[in-house]
C-alpha positions as CSV (number, residue, x, y, z in Angstrom):
1,Q,-15.8,97.7,-62.8
2,E,-16.6,101.0,-61.1
3,S,-13.4,100.9,-59.2
4,K,-11.5,100.6,-62.5
5,I,-13.3,103.7,-63.9
6,S,-12.6,105.8,-60.7
7,N,-9.0,104.4,-60.5
8,P,-7.6,104.4,-64.0
9,P,-4.4,102.5,-64.8
10,K,-1.2,104.3,-63.6
11,A,0.1,104.2,-67.2
12,V,-2.9,106.3,-68.3
13,V,-2.5,108.7,-65.4
14,N,1.2,109.2,-66.2
15,L,0.3,109.7,-69.9
16,V,-2.3,112.4,-69.0
17,N,0.1,114.1,-66.5
18,W,2.8,114.1,-69.3
19,V,0.5,115.5,-71.9
20,F,-0.7,118.3,-69.7
21,N,2.7,119.1,-68.3
22,P,3.8,122.6,-69.3
23,D,7.3,121.3,-70.0
24,T,5.9,118.7,-72.3
25,V,4.0,121.4,-74.3
26,I,7.2,123.4,-74.7
27,Y,9.1,120.2,-75.8
28,I,6.4,119.5,-78.4
29,K,6.7,123.1,-79.8
30,I,10.4,122.7,-80.1
31,I,10.1,119.4,-81.9
32,T,7.5,120.8,-84.2
33,A,9.6,123.9,-85.0
34,F,12.6,121.6,-85.6
35,I,10.5,119.5,-88.1
36,V,9.2,122.7,-89.9
37,F,12.6,124.2,-90.3
38,N,14.1,120.9,-91.6
39,R,11.4,120.9,-94.4
40,K,12.6,124.2,-95.8
């Protein structure tokens, strides 16, 4: 069980790397701005 905690599933690692990726942050900001402008 300890090995599972110290070595999380690759999918989780990929998700974390994706979330903290600066390019992803910019992508989310663009999507958010797109949604906001579509509401007006």
